[in-house]
CSV table of C-alpha atoms in Angstrom, one decimal:
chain,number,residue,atom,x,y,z
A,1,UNK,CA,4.2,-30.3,8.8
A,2,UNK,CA,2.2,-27.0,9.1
A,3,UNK,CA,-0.5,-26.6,12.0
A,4,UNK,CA,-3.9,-27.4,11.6
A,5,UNK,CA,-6.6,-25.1,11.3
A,6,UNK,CA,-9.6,-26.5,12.3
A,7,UNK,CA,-10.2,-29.3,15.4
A,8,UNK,CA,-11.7,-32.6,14.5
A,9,UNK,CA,-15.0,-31.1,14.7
A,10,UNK,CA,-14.3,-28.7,12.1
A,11,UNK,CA,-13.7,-25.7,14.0
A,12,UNK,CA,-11.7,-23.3,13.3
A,13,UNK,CA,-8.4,-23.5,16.3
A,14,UNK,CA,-7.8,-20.2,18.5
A,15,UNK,CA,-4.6,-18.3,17.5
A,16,UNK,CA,-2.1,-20.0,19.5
A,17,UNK,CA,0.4,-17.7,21.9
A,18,UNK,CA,3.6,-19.0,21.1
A,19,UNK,CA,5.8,-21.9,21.9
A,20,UNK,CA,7.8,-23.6,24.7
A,21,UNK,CA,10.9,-24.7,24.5
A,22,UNK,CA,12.3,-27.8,26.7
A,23,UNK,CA,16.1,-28.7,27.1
A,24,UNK,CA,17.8,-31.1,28.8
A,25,UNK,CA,21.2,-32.3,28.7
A,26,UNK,CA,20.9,-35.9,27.9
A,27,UNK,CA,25.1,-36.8,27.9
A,28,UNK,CA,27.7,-34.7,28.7
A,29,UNK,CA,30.9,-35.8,28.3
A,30,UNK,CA,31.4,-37.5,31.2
A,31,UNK,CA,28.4,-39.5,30.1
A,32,UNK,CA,26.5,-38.3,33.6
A,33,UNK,CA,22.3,-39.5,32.7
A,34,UNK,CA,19.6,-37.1,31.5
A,35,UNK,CA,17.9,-34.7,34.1
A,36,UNK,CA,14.8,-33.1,33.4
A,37,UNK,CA,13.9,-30.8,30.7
A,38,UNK,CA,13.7,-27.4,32.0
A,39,UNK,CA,12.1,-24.5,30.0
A,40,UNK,CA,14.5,-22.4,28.1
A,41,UNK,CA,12.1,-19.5,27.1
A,42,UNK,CA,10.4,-17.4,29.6
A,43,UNK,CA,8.4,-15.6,27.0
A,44,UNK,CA,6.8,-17.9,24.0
A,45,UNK,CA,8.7,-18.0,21.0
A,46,UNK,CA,6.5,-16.3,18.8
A,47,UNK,CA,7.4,-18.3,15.6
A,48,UNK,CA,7.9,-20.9,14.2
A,49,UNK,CA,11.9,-21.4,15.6
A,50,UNK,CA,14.1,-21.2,18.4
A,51,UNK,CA,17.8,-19.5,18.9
A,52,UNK,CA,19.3,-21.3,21.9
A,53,UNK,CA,22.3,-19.4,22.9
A,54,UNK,CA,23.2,-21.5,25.9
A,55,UNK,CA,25.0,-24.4,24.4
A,56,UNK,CA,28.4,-23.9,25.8
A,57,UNK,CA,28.5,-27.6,27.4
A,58,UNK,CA,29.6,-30.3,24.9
A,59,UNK,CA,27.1,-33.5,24.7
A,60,UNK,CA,24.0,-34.6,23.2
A,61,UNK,CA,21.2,-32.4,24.0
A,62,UNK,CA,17.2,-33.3,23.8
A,63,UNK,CA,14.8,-30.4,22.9
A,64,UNK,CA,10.7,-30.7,23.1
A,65,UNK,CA,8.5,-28.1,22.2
A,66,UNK,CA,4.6,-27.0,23.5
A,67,UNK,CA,2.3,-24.7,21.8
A,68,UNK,CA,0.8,-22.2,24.4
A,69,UNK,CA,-3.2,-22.3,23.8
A,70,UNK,CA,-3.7,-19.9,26.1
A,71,UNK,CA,-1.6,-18.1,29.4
A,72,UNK,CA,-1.8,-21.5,31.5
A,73,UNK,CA,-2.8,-23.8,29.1
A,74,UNK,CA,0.1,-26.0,26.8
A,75,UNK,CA,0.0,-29.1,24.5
A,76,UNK,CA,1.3,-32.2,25.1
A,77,UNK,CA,5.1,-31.8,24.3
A,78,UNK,CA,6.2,-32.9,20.9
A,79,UNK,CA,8.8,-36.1,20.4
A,80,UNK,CA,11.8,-35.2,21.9
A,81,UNK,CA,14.9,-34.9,18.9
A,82,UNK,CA,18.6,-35.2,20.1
A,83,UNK,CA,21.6,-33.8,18.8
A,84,UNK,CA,24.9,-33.8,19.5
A,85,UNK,CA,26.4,-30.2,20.1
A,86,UNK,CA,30.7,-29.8,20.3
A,87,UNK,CA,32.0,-26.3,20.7
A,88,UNK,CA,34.5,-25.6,18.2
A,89,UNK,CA,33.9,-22.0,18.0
A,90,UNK,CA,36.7,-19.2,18.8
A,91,UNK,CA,35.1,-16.4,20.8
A,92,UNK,CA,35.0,-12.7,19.4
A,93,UNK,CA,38.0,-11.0,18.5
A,94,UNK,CA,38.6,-8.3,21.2
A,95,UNK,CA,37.4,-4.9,20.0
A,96,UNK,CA,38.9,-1.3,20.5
A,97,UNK,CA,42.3,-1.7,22.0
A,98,UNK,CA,43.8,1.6,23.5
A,99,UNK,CA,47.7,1.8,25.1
A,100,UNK,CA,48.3,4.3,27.4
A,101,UNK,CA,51.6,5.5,28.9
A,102,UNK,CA,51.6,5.2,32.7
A,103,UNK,CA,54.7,6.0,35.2
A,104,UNK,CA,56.6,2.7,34.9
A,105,UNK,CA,54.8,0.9,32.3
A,106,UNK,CA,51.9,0.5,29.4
A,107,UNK,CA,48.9,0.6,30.5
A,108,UNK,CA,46.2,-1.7,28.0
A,109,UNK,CA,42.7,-1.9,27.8
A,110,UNK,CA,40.4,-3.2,25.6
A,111,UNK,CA,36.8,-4.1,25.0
A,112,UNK,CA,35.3,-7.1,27.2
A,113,UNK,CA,34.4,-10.4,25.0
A,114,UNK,CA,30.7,-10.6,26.0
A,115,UNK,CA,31.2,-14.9,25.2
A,116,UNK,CA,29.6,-17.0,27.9
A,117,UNK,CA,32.2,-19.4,28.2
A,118,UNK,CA,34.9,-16.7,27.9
A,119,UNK,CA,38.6,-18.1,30.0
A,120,UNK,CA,40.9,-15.7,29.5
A,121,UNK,CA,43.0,-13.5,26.8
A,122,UNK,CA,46.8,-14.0,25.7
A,123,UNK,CA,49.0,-10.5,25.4
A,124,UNK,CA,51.0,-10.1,22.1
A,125,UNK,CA,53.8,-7.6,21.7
A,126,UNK,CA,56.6,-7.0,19.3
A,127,UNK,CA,59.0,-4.1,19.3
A,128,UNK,CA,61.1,-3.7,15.9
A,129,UNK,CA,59.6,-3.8,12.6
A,130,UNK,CA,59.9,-6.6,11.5
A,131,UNK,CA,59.8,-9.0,14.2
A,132,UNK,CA,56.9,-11.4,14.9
A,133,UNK,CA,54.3,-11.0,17.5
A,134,UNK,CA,55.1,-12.4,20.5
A,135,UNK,CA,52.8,-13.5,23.6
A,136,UNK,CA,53.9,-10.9,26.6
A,137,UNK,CA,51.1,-13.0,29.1
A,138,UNK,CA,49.0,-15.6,28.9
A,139,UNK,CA,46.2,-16.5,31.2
A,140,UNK,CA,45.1,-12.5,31.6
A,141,UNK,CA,41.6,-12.5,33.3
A,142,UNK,CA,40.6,-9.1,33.0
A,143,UNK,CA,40.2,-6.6,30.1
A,144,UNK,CA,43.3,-4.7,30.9
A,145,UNK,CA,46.9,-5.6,31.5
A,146,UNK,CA,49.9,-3.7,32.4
A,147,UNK,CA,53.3,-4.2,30.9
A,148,UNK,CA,55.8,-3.5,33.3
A,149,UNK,CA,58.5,-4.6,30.9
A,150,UNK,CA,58.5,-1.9,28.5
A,151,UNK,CA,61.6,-0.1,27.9
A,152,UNK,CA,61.4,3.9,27.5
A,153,UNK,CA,62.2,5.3,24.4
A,154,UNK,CA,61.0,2.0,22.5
A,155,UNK,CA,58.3,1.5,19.9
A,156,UNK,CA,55.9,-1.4,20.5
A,157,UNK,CA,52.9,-2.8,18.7
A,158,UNK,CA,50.4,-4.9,20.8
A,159,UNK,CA,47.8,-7.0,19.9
A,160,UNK,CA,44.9,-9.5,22.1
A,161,UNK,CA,43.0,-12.5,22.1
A,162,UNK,CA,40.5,-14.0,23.5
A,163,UNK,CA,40.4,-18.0,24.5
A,164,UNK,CA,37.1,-20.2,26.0
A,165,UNK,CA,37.3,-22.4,27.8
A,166,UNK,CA,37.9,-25.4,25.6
A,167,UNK,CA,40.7,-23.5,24.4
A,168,UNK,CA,39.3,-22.2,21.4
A,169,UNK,CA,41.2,-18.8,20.3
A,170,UNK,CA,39.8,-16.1,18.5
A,171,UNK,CA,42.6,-14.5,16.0
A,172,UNK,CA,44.6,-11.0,18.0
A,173,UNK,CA,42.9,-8.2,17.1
A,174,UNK,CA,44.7,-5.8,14.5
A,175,UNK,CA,47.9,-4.3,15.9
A,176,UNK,CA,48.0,-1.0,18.1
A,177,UNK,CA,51.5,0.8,17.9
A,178,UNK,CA,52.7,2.9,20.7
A,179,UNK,CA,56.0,4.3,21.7
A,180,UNK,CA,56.1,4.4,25.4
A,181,UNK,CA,57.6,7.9,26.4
């Protein structure tokens, strides 16, 4: 339902500063018990909904909510409601990849995937035409790589992805050609 507007007496309520948010993880999936809730919003949420951006963990997570009435002064929290949260979502496709030629290799670099629960990216290369993509590394930690196996004279295309840490994978970015002189 909607707020009320008046108090039991009839009065009209004060305008209320926001709302507080409460989280707590009730079951991960090692089925470790509920802690506390612990605030998730330092500033009140100003309407009527909540974004929470920090669900990286899978399990069944509680949220309660308190209306601010004034700076120090909350409601009662509301009913707690559980849901069960399991990421399946692939991180961001890595943005704005640039090759470079270096002395003894390729030199890559490409935008960093700003994903909380970022693990690593995977490398693609292919060098004729027609051939498929193929992964030069795995397990890259960084936003750059160096490929030391590049042959001068050769054409190459290269491509990235990015992988969380449940092993979700975004799709390789479109293909940057370069001919490594």
């Amino acid at each position: 339902g909607s707020r009320p507007q008046a108090d039991t007496e009839g009065r009209p309520l004060p305008a209320l500063l926001g709302y507080r948010v409460y989280r707590r993880i009730a079951r991960e999936g090692g089925g470790r018990a509920a802690g506390p809730f612990v605030r998730l919003n330092a500033e009140p949420a100003k309407g009527e909904f909540y974004h929470d951006e920090d669900t990286g963990t899978d399990g069944e997570y509680e949220y309660r909510v308190a209306a601010m009435l004034e700076e120090r002064v909350e409601s009662a929290p509301s009913e707690a409601v559980r849901l069960r949260i399991e990421d399946t979502f692939a991180p961001d496709v890595p943005a704005n990849l640039v090759t470079f030629n270096a002395k003894d290799h390729v030199f890559l670099t490409w935008e960093a995937v700003p994903d909380r629960d970022l693990d690593h990216y995977v490398v693609y290369r292919r060098s004729g035409r027609d051939e498929e993509m193929q992964v030069l590394a795995a397990g890259v930690k960084e936003n750059f790589y160096r490929d030391r196996q590049a042959a001068k004279g050769q054409q190459y295309a290269y491509a990235v992805a990015a992988v969380d840490r449940k092993g979700n994978a975004s799709e390789p970015c479109r293909p940057v050609r370069h001919k490594f002189e």
